[in-house]
Amino acid sequence: MLTISQLAAYAGVTVRAVRHYHQIGLLPEPERDASGYRRYGATAVVSLIKIRTLANAGVPLSQIAELLRADAATFAEAVKRIDDQLRDEVERLDASRKQIAQLAAGDSLLVPPEVVCYLDRLRQIGASERIVAGERDGWILVAARWPDQIREWMPSKLAELEDPRMVRLYRVLSEIAGSDGGDDDPRLAEAADILADLLEQAYAAGEAQASEWASDDLPFDLLDAFAVESDPRMERMQQLMRERGWAGWTRLERLAEPPG
């Protein structure tokens, strides 16, 4: 007859595990002897080894009791069911591992590859990491709504970065983002002037017309709200753009008549 410590050692488990199996009804708990100790016989050892083997194989504790009572056919069916569950779990974990591995690549976990190239190009032209992070988060919102359009839009977005005025715009915005200036920061007006100039040129060339997808208000509302949440000075930028004849922020639209 074995003590609980001897039983656990023989079966290769901990005393705590044995007590847990008692608590959940998986291993019968023997009566205490005259000395007040619980004593275990050979049947308990065999049962505990079976439990340990099934648990180590990945069988949930809640299903082990059923397997211990099952005949050969029922046992085989239950094992196949558990195997199917484990396979699904392995596939899920493999997918998670691939995503975790992508963390080392930074932005690629969050946005499509085309956007990653665009963000890298922003860094190359001198945009600050804060501005790049804001762009990335904005593209997360865009990709969630229009995942199939990203590849179509990226060539023109990259082409815009070849314009020295756009380069200067991102650098000015980076300077603003890195400062603690208020709404009176003169660089806000410079940024608005550059952006208005770019928009007027696009409008004259017929490139600033609203596309069919632009009628979807929610993403643009979210993007505008995100810009202000990221930097409250963007409200001032929107006001400056209105003074220059353009309403909005993410989806800038030309006013019929500029104010004033």
PDB file of C-alpha atoms in Angstrom:
ATOM      1  CA  MET A   1       0.000   0.000   0.000  1.00  0.00           C
ATOM      2  CA  LEU A   2       1.326   3.398  -0.988  1.00  0.00           C
ATOM      3  CA  THR A   3       1.070   6.864   0.495  1.00  0.00           C
ATOM      4  CA  ILE A   4       0.014   9.668  -1.811  1.00  0.00           C
ATOM      5  CA  SER A   5       3.645  10.741  -2.178  1.00  0.00           C
ATOM      6  CA  GLN A   6       4.723   7.232  -3.142  1.00  0.00           C
ATOM      7  CA  LEU A   7       1.829   6.919  -5.564  1.00  0.00           C
ATOM      8  CA  ALA A   8       2.691  10.214  -7.254  1.00  0.00           C
ATOM      9  CA  ALA A   9       6.382   9.320  -7.501  1.00  0.00           C
ATOM     10  CA  TYR A  10       5.647   5.870  -8.971  1.00  0.00           C
ATOM     11  CA  ALA A  11       3.306   7.278 -11.620  1.00  0.00           C
ATOM     12  CA  GLY A  12       5.563  10.231 -12.412  1.00  0.00           C
ATOM     13  CA  VAL A  13       3.182  13.027 -11.393  1.00  0.00           C
ATOM     14  CA  THR A  14       3.035  15.515  -8.552  1.00  0.00           C
ATOM     15  CA  VAL A  15       1.106  15.129  -5.317  1.00  0.00           C
ATOM     16  CA  ARG A  16      -0.767  18.256  -6.281  1.00  0.00           C
ATOM     17  CA  ALA A  17      -1.882  16.587  -9.527  1.00  0.00           C
ATOM     18  CA  VAL A  18      -3.155  13.540  -7.618  1.00  0.00           C
ATOM     19  CA  ARG A  19      -5.182  15.760  -5.296  1.00  0.00           C
ATOM     20  CA  HIS A  20      -6.577  17.633  -8.276  1.00  0.00           C
ATOM     21  CA  TYR A  21      -7.659  14.356  -9.885  1.00  0.00           C
ATOM     22  CA  HIS A  22      -9.411  13.508  -6.629  1.00  0.00           C
ATOM     23  CA  GLN A  23     -11.212  16.863  -6.603  1.00  0.00           C
ATOM     24  CA  ILE A  24     -12.560  16.502 -10.141  1.00  0.00           C
ATOM     25  CA  GLY A  25     -13.555  12.858  -9.596  1.00  0.00           C
ATOM     26  CA  LEU A  26     -11.064  11.450 -12.062  1.00  0.00           C
ATOM     27  CA  LEU A  27      -9.216   9.284  -9.534  1.00  0.00           C
ATOM     28  CA  PRO A  28     -11.185   7.676  -6.678  1.00  0.00           C
ATOM     29  CA  GLU A  29     -10.045   8.836  -3.265  1.00  0.00           C
ATOM     30  CA  PRO A  30      -9.486   5.945  -0.815  1.00  0.00           C
ATOM     31  CA  GLU A  31     -10.633   5.936   2.776  1.00  0.00           C
ATOM     32  CA  ARG A  32      -8.107   6.797   5.464  1.00  0.00           C
ATOM     33  CA  ASP A  33      -6.531   4.015   7.470  1.00  0.00           C
ATOM     34  CA  ALA A  34      -6.367   3.792  11.270  1.00  0.00           C
ATOM     35  CA  SER A  35      -3.395   6.152  11.276  1.00  0.00           C
ATOM     36  CA  GLY A  36      -5.338   8.777   9.357  1.00  0.00           C
ATOM     37  CA  TYR A  37      -3.457   8.311   6.088  1.00  0.00           C
ATOM     38  CA  ARG A  38      -4.871   7.480   2.688  1.00  0.00           C
ATOM     39  CA  ARG A  39      -3.359   4.330   1.220  1.00  0.00           C
ATOM     40  CA  TYR A  40      -3.342   3.428  -2.459  1.00  0.00           C
ATOM     41  CA  GLY A  41      -3.175  -0.001  -4.040  1.00  0.00           C
ATOM     42  CA  ALA A  42      -2.073  -1.324  -7.422  1.00  0.00           C
ATOM     43  CA  THR A  43      -5.376  -0.392  -9.101  1.00  0.00           C
ATOM     44  CA  ALA A  44      -4.847   3.248  -8.182  1.00  0.00           C
ATOM     45  CA  VAL A  45      -1.349   3.131  -9.654  1.00  0.00           C
ATOM     46  CA  VAL A  46      -2.640   1.695 -12.942  1.00  0.00           C
ATOM     47  CA  SER A  47      -5.460   4.241 -13.085  1.00  0.00           C
ATOM     48  CA  LEU A  48      -3.103   7.139 -12.382  1.00  0.00           C
ATOM     49  CA  ILE A  49      -0.653   6.011 -15.075  1.00  0.00           C
ATOM     50  CA  LYS A  50      -3.535   5.833 -17.580  1.00  0.00           C
ATOM     51  CA  ILE A  51      -4.657   9.321 -16.587  1.00  0.00           C
ATOM     52  CA  ARG A  52      -1.110  10.668 -16.869  1.00  0.00           C
ATOM     53  CA  THR A  53      -0.613   9.069 -20.288  1.00  0.00           C
ATOM     54  CA  LEU A  54      -3.862  10.434 -21.700  1.00  0.00           C
ATOM     55  CA  ALA A  55      -3.260  13.893 -20.232  1.00  0.00           C
ATOM     56  CA  ASN A  56       0.270  14.012 -21.650  1.00  0.00           C
ATOM     57  CA  ALA A  57      -1.154  13.047 -25.046  1.00  0.00           C
ATOM     58  CA  GLY A  58      -3.285  16.188 -24.959  1.00  0.00           C
ATOM     59  CA  VAL A  59      -6.596  14.679 -23.966  1.00  0.00           C
ATOM     60  CA  PRO A  60      -8.599  17.228 -21.943  1.00  0.00           C
ATOM     61  CA  LEU A  61      -9.140  16.152 -18.343  1.00  0.00           C
ATOM     62  CA  SER A  62     -12.880  16.521 -18.848  1.00  0.00           C
ATOM     63  CA  GLN A  63     -12.773  13.695 -21.441  1.00  0.00           C
ATOM     64  CA  ILE A  64     -10.390  11.291 -19.732  1.00  0.00           C
ATOM     65  CA  ALA A  65     -13.042   9.669 -17.525  1.00  0.00           C
ATOM     66  CA  GLU A  66     -15.099   8.816 -20.615  1.00  0.00           C
ATOM     67  CA  LEU A  67     -12.084   7.215 -22.278  1.00  0.00           C
ATOM     68  CA  LEU A  68     -11.220   5.179 -19.202  1.00  0.00           C
ATOM     69  CA  ARG A  69     -14.716   3.647 -19.226  1.00  0.00           C
ATOM     70  CA  ALA A  70     -14.994   3.183 -22.993  1.00  0.00           C
ATOM     71  CA  ASP A  71     -14.924  -0.085 -24.916  1.00  0.00           C
ATOM     72  CA  ALA A  72     -12.519  -0.446 -27.843  1.00  0.00           C
ATOM     73  CA  ALA A  73     -14.837   1.027 -30.506  1.00  0.00           C
ATOM     74  CA  THR A  74     -15.941   3.949 -28.363  1.00  0.00           C
ATOM     75  CA  PHE A  75     -12.344   4.593 -27.332  1.00  0.00           C
ATOM     76  CA  ALA A  76     -11.188   4.699 -30.973  1.00  0.00           C
ATOM     77  CA  GLU A  77     -14.004   7.080 -31.921  1.00  0.00           C
ATOM     78  CA  ALA A  78     -13.286   9.375 -28.997  1.00  0.00           C
ATOM     79  CA  VAL A  79      -9.555   9.389 -29.748  1.00  0.00           C
ATOM     80  CA  LYS A  80     -10.223  10.340 -33.369  1.00  0.00           C
ATOM     81  CA  ARG A  81     -12.477  13.174 -32.239  1.00  0.00           C
ATOM     82  CA  ILE A  82      -9.786  14.445 -29.892  1.00  0.00           C
ATOM     83  CA  ASP A  83      -7.178  14.079 -32.632  1.00  0.00           C
ATOM     84  CA  ASP A  84      -9.309  16.214 -34.967  1.00  0.00           C
ATOM     85  CA  GLN A  85      -9.592  18.877 -32.266  1.00  0.00           C
ATOM     86  CA  LEU A  86      -5.840  18.808 -31.692  1.00  0.00           C
ATOM     87  CA  ARG A  87      -5.158  19.106 -35.421  1.00  0.00           C
ATOM     88  CA  ASP A  88      -7.387  22.175 -35.611  1.00  0.00           C
ATOM     89  CA  GLU A  89      -5.569  23.628 -32.625  1.00  0.00           C
ATOM     90  CA  VAL A  90      -2.177  22.936 -34.218  1.00  0.00           C
ATOM     91  CA  GLU A  91      -3.292  24.723 -37.400  1.00  0.00           C
ATOM     92  CA  ARG A  92      -4.474  27.688 -35.347  1.00  0.00           C
ATOM     93  CA  LEU A  93      -1.192  27.796 -33.455  1.00  0.00           C
ATOM     94  CA  ASP A  94       0.800  27.558 -36.691  1.00  0.00           C
ATOM     95  CA  ALA A  95      -1.122  30.536 -38.051  1.00  0.00           C
ATOM     96  CA  SER A  96      -0.461  32.428 -34.826  1.00  0.00           C
ATOM     97  CA  ARG A  97       3.242  31.599 -35.028  1.00  0.00           C
ATOM     98  CA  LYS A  98       3.411  32.993 -38.550  1.00  0.00           C
ATOM     99  CA  GLN A  99       1.786  36.199 -37.370  1.00  0.00           C
ATOM    100  CA  ILE A 100       4.119  36.416 -34.402  1.00  0.00           C
ATOM    101  CA  ALA A 101       7.098  35.919 -36.722  1.00  0.00           C
ATOM    102  CA  GLN A 102       5.888  38.876 -38.757  1.00  0.00           C
ATOM    103  CA  LEU A 103       6.133  41.117 -35.707  1.00  0.00           C
ATOM    104  CA  ALA A 104       9.850  41.384 -36.384  1.00  0.00           C
ATOM    105  CA  ALA A 105       8.940  42.998 -39.690  1.00  0.00           C
ATOM    106  CA  GLY A 106       6.975  45.732 -37.919  1.00  0.00           C
ATOM    107  CA  ASP A 107       4.355  47.302 -40.170  1.00  0.00           C
ATOM    108  CA  SER A 108       3.859  44.179 -42.310  1.00  0.00           C
ATOM    109  CA  LEU A 109       1.752  42.537 -39.614  1.00  0.00           C
ATOM    110  CA  LEU A 110      -0.785  45.361 -39.704  1.00  0.00           C
ATOM    111  CA  VAL A 111      -1.060  46.555 -43.292  1.00  0.00           C
ATOM    112  CA  PRO A 112      -0.716  45.068 -46.802  1.00  0.00           C
ATOM    113  CA  PRO A 113       2.760  44.861 -48.398  1.00  0.00           C
ATOM    114  CA  GLU A 114       1.966  47.740 -50.749  1.00  0.00           C
ATOM    115  CA  VAL A 115       1.362  50.026 -47.777  1.00  0.00           C
ATOM    116  CA  VAL A 116       4.591  48.837 -46.148  1.00  0.00           C
ATOM    117  CA  CYS A 117       6.494  50.007 -49.250  1.00  0.00           C
ATOM    118  CA  TYR A 118       4.693  53.350 -49.058  1.00  0.00           C
ATOM    119  CA  LEU A 119       5.581  53.789 -45.377  1.00  0.00           C
ATOM    120  CA  ASP A 120       9.214  52.936 -46.118  1.00  0.00           C
ATOM    121  CA  ARG A 121       9.216  55.576 -48.838  1.00  0.00           C
ATOM    122  CA  LEU A 122       7.852  58.134 -46.360  1.00  0.00           C
ATOM    123  CA  ARG A 123      10.816  57.402 -44.109  1.00  0.00           C
ATOM    124  CA  GLN A 124      13.177  57.840 -47.045  1.00  0.00           C
ATOM    125  CA  ILE A 125      11.864  61.323 -47.842  1.00  0.00           C
ATOM    126  CA  GLY A 126      12.298  62.426 -44.236  1.00  0.00           C
ATOM    127  CA  ALA A 127       8.905  61.869 -42.600  1.00  0.00           C
ATOM    128  CA  SER A 128       9.185  61.383 -38.844  1.00  0.00           C
ATOM    129  CA  GLU A 129       8.292  58.097 -37.182  1.00  0.00           C
ATOM    130  CA  ARG A 130       5.313  59.799 -35.565  1.00  0.00           C
ATOM    131  CA  ILE A 131       3.961  60.821 -38.963  1.00  0.00           C
ATOM    132  CA  VAL A 132       4.704  57.371 -40.406  1.00  0.00           C
ATOM    133  CA  ALA A 133       2.916  55.736 -37.477  1.00  0.00           C
ATOM    134  CA  GLY A 134      -0.088  57.991 -38.048  1.00  0.00           C
ATOM    135  CA  GLU A 135      -0.126  57.116 -41.747  1.00  0.00           C
ATOM    136  CA  ARG A 136       0.122  53.412 -40.916  1.00  0.00           C
ATOM    137  CA  ASP A 137      -2.796  53.573 -38.489  1.00  0.00           C
ATOM    138  CA  GLY A 138      -4.819  55.481 -41.047  1.00  0.00           C
ATOM    139  CA  TRP A 139      -4.120  52.805 -43.641  1.00  0.00           C
ATOM    140  CA  ILE A 140      -5.249  50.174 -41.158  1.00  0.00           C
ATOM    141  CA  LEU A 141      -8.658  51.848 -41.226  1.00  0.00           C
ATOM    142  CA  VAL A 142      -8.583  52.067 -45.015  1.00  0.00           C
ATOM    143  CA  ALA A 143      -7.510  48.454 -45.545  1.00  0.00           C
ATOM    144  CA  ALA A 144     -10.255  47.213 -43.242  1.00  0.00           C
ATOM    145  CA  ARG A 145     -12.866  48.919 -45.432  1.00  0.00           C
ATOM    146  CA  TRP A 146     -11.365  48.583 -48.910  1.00  0.00           C
ATOM    147  CA  PRO A 147      -8.877  45.682 -48.804  1.00  0.00           C
ATOM    148  CA  ASP A 148      -9.085  45.021 -52.540  1.00  0.00           C
ATOM    149  CA  GLN A 149      -8.392  48.604 -53.599  1.00  0.00           C
ATOM    150  CA  ILE A 150      -5.045  49.045 -51.819  1.00  0.00           C
ATOM    151  CA  ARG A 151      -2.947  47.623 -54.660  1.00  0.00           C
ATOM    152  CA  GLU A 152      -4.791  49.813 -57.145  1.00  0.00           C
ATOM    153  CA  TRP A 153      -4.189  53.025 -55.166  1.00  0.00           C
ATOM    154  CA  MET A 154      -0.561  52.593 -54.156  1.00  0.00           C
ATOM    155  CA  PRO A 155       1.168  53.448 -57.466  1.00  0.00           C
ATOM    156  CA  SER A 156      -0.412  56.906 -57.517  1.00  0.00           C
ATOM    157  CA  LYS A 157       0.328  57.418 -53.810  1.00  0.00           C
ATOM    158  CA  LEU A 158       3.987  56.570 -54.393  1.00  0.00           C
ATOM    159  CA  ALA A 159       4.075  58.829 -57.449  1.00  0.00           C
ATOM    160  CA  GLU A 160       2.873  61.744 -55.303  1.00  0.00           C
ATOM    161  CA  LEU A 161       5.998  61.395 -53.176  1.00  0.00           C
ATOM    162  CA  GLU A 162       8.151  62.256 -56.201  1.00  0.00           C
ATOM    163  CA  ASP A 163       6.820  65.821 -56.066  1.00  0.00           C
ATOM    164  CA  PRO A 164       9.171  68.076 -54.029  1.00  0.00           C
ATOM    165  CA  ARG A 165       6.156  69.910 -52.661  1.00  0.00           C
ATOM    166  CA  MET A 166       4.771  66.687 -51.186  1.00  0.00           C
ATOM    167  CA  VAL A 167       8.165  65.918 -49.701  1.00  0.00           C
ATOM    168  CA  ARG A 168       8.232  69.363 -48.123  1.00  0.00           C
ATOM    169  CA  LEU A 169       4.665  68.869 -46.841  1.00  0.00           C
ATOM    170  CA  TYR A 170       5.596  65.683 -44.999  1.00  0.00           C
ATOM    171  CA  ARG A 171       8.688  67.289 -43.551  1.00  0.00           C
ATOM    172  CA  VAL A 172       6.721  70.291 -42.307  1.00  0.00           C
ATOM    173  CA  LEU A 173       4.071  68.042 -40.810  1.00  0.00           C
ATOM    174  CA  SER A 174       6.864  66.060 -39.143  1.00  0.00           C
ATOM    175  CA  GLU A 175       8.273  69.248 -37.643  1.00  0.00           C
ATOM    176  CA  ILE A 176       4.838  70.212 -36.371  1.00  0.00           C
ATOM    177  CA  ALA A 177       4.218  66.767 -34.896  1.00  0.00           C
ATOM    178  CA  GLY A 178       7.553  66.865 -33.109  1.00  0.00           C
ATOM    179  CA  SER A 179       6.947  70.257 -31.538  1.00  0.00           C
ATOM    180  CA  ASP A 180       4.754  71.462 -28.702  1.00  0.00           C
ATOM    181  CA  GLY A 181       3.524  74.495 -30.611  1.00  0.00           C
ATOM    182  CA  GLY A 182      -0.109  75.497 -30.493  1.00  0.00           C
ATOM    183  CA  ASP A 183      -2.655  76.467 -33.106  1.00  0.00           C
ATOM    184  CA  ASP A 184      -0.629  79.579 -33.916  1.00  0.00           C
ATOM    185  CA  ASP A 185       2.352  77.602 -35.187  1.00  0.00           C
ATOM    186  CA  PRO A 186       3.224  79.305 -38.519  1.00  0.00           C
ATOM    187  CA  ARG A 187       4.171  75.948 -39.983  1.00  0.00           C
ATOM    188  CA  LEU A 188       0.484  75.020 -40.007  1.00  0.00           C
ATOM    189  CA  ALA A 189      -0.135  77.785 -42.535  1.00  0.00           C
ATOM    190  CA  GLU A 190       2.849  76.655 -44.602  1.00  0.00           C
ATOM    191  CA  ALA A 191       1.504  73.092 -44.648  1.00  0.00           C
ATOM    192  CA  ALA A 192      -1.938  74.357 -45.649  1.00  0.00           C
ATOM    193  CA  ASP A 193      -0.442  76.461 -48.467  1.00  0.00           C
ATOM    194  CA  ILE A 194       1.468  73.491 -49.866  1.00  0.00           C
ATOM    195  CA  LEU A 195      -1.518  71.166 -49.652  1.00  0.00           C
ATOM    196  CA  ALA A 196      -3.857  73.719 -51.241  1.00  0.00           C
ATOM    197  CA  ASP A 197      -1.372  74.235 -54.084  1.00  0.00           C
ATOM    198  CA  LEU A 198      -1.209  70.485 -54.727  1.00  0.00           C
ATOM    199  CA  LEU A 199      -4.988  70.204 -54.640  1.00  0.00           C
ATOM    200  CA  GLU A 200      -5.529  73.126 -57.005  1.00  0.00           C
ATOM    201  CA  GLN A 201      -3.158  71.531 -59.495  1.00  0.00           C
ATOM    202  CA  ALA A 202      -4.940  68.185 -59.235  1.00  0.00           C
ATOM    203  CA  TYR A 203      -8.327  69.902 -59.574  1.00  0.00           C
ATOM    204  CA  ALA A 204      -7.237  71.756 -62.692  1.00  0.00           C
ATOM    205  CA  ALA A 205      -6.039  68.487 -64.196  1.00  0.00           C
ATOM    206  CA  GLY A 206      -9.312  66.753 -63.349  1.00  0.00           C
ATOM    207  CA  GLU A 207      -7.608  64.476 -60.839  1.00  0.00           C
ATOM    208  CA  ALA A 208      -9.453  65.668 -57.748  1.00  0.00           C
ATOM    209  CA  GLN A 209     -12.882  64.362 -58.705  1.00  0.00           C
ATOM    210  CA  ALA A 210     -14.611  62.129 -56.148  1.00  0.00           C
ATOM    211  CA  SER A 211     -14.466  58.422 -56.954  1.00  0.00           C
ATOM    212  CA  GLU A 212     -17.355  56.022 -56.502  1.00  0.00           C
ATOM    213  CA  TRP A 213     -15.900  54.667 -53.253  1.00  0.00           C
ATOM    214  CA  ALA A 214     -15.581  58.204 -51.893  1.00  0.00           C
ATOM    215  CA  SER A 215     -19.339  58.233 -51.198  1.00  0.00           C
ATOM    216  CA  ASP A 216     -18.750  55.855 -48.281  1.00  0.00           C
ATOM    217  CA  ASP A 217     -18.768  58.392 -45.446  1.00  0.00           C
ATOM    218  CA  LEU A 218     -17.922  56.227 -42.432  1.00  0.00           C
ATOM    219  CA  PRO A 219     -14.244  55.499 -43.221  1.00  0.00           C
ATOM    220  CA  PHE A 220     -13.573  59.159 -43.954  1.00  0.00           C
ATOM    221  CA  ASP A 221     -15.337  60.245 -40.788  1.00  0.00           C
ATOM    222  CA  LEU A 222     -13.165  57.792 -38.834  1.00  0.00           C
ATOM    223  CA  LEU A 223      -9.991  58.976 -40.563  1.00  0.00           C
ATOM    224  CA  ASP A 224     -10.807  62.629 -39.874  1.00  0.00           C
ATOM    225  CA  ALA A 225     -11.596  61.833 -36.245  1.00  0.00           C
ATOM    226  CA  PHE A 226      -8.382  59.817 -35.937  1.00  0.00           C
ATOM    227  CA  ALA A 227      -6.312  62.728 -37.254  1.00  0.00           C
ATOM    228  CA  VAL A 228      -7.751  65.103 -34.654  1.00  0.00           C
ATOM    229  CA  GLU A 229      -7.432  62.516 -31.880  1.00  0.00           C
ATOM    230  CA  SER A 230      -3.767  62.076 -32.825  1.00  0.00           C
ATOM    231  CA  ASP A 231      -3.072  65.820 -32.875  1.00  0.00           C
ATOM    232  CA  PRO A 232      -5.757  68.391 -31.951  1.00  0.00           C
ATOM    233  CA  ARG A 233      -3.961  70.949 -34.140  1.00  0.00           C
ATOM    234  CA  MET A 234      -5.450  69.184 -37.144  1.00  0.00           C
ATOM    235  CA  GLU A 235      -8.671  71.071 -36.399  1.00  0.00           C
ATOM    236  CA  ARG A 236      -6.745  74.254 -37.079  1.00  0.00           C
ATOM    237  CA  MET A 237      -5.401  72.712 -40.282  1.00  0.00           C
ATOM    238  CA  GLN A 238      -8.943  71.996 -41.427  1.00  0.00           C
ATOM    239  CA  GLN A 239      -9.887  75.599 -40.728  1.00  0.00           C
ATOM    240  CA  LEU A 240      -6.878  76.827 -42.709  1.00  0.00           C
ATOM    241  CA  MET A 241      -7.835  74.582 -45.614  1.00  0.00           C
ATOM    242  CA  ARG A 242     -11.354  75.994 -45.624  1.00  0.00           C
ATOM    243  CA  GLU A 243      -9.857  79.469 -45.850  1.00  0.00           C
ATOM    244  CA  ARG A 244      -8.044  78.229 -48.944  1.00  0.00           C
ATOM    245  CA  GLY A 245     -11.191  76.806 -50.516  1.00  0.00           C
ATOM    246  CA  TRP A 246     -11.089  73.183 -49.405  1.00  0.00           C
ATOM    247  CA  ALA A 247     -13.402  71.435 -46.939  1.00  0.00           C
ATOM    248  CA  GLY A 248     -12.655  68.330 -44.927  1.00  0.00           C
ATOM    249  CA  TRP A 249      -9.333  66.691 -44.274  1.00  0.00           C
ATOM    250  CA  THR A 250      -8.969  63.109 -45.437  1.00  0.00           C
ATOM    251  CA  ARG A 251     -11.455  63.654 -48.269  1.00  0.00           C
ATOM    252  CA  LEU A 252     -10.838  67.260 -49.199  1.00  0.00           C
ATOM    253  CA  GLU A 253     -13.544  68.758 -51.400  1.00  0.00           C
ATOM    254  CA  ARG A 254     -13.326  72.040 -53.269  1.00  0.00           C
ATOM    255  CA  LEU A 255     -15.726  74.694 -52.055  1.00  0.00           C
ATOM    256  CA  ALA A 256     -17.788  76.463 -54.689  1.00  0.00           C
ATOM    257  CA  GLU A 257     -16.479  79.801 -53.462  1.00  0.00           C
ATOM    258  CA  PRO A 258     -13.533  80.069 -51.028  1.00  0.00           C
ATOM    259  CA  PRO A 259     -14.521  81.933 -47.837  1.00  0.00           C
ATOM    260  CA  GLY A 260     -13.773  85.620 -47.685  1.00  0.00           C
TER     261      GLY A 260
END
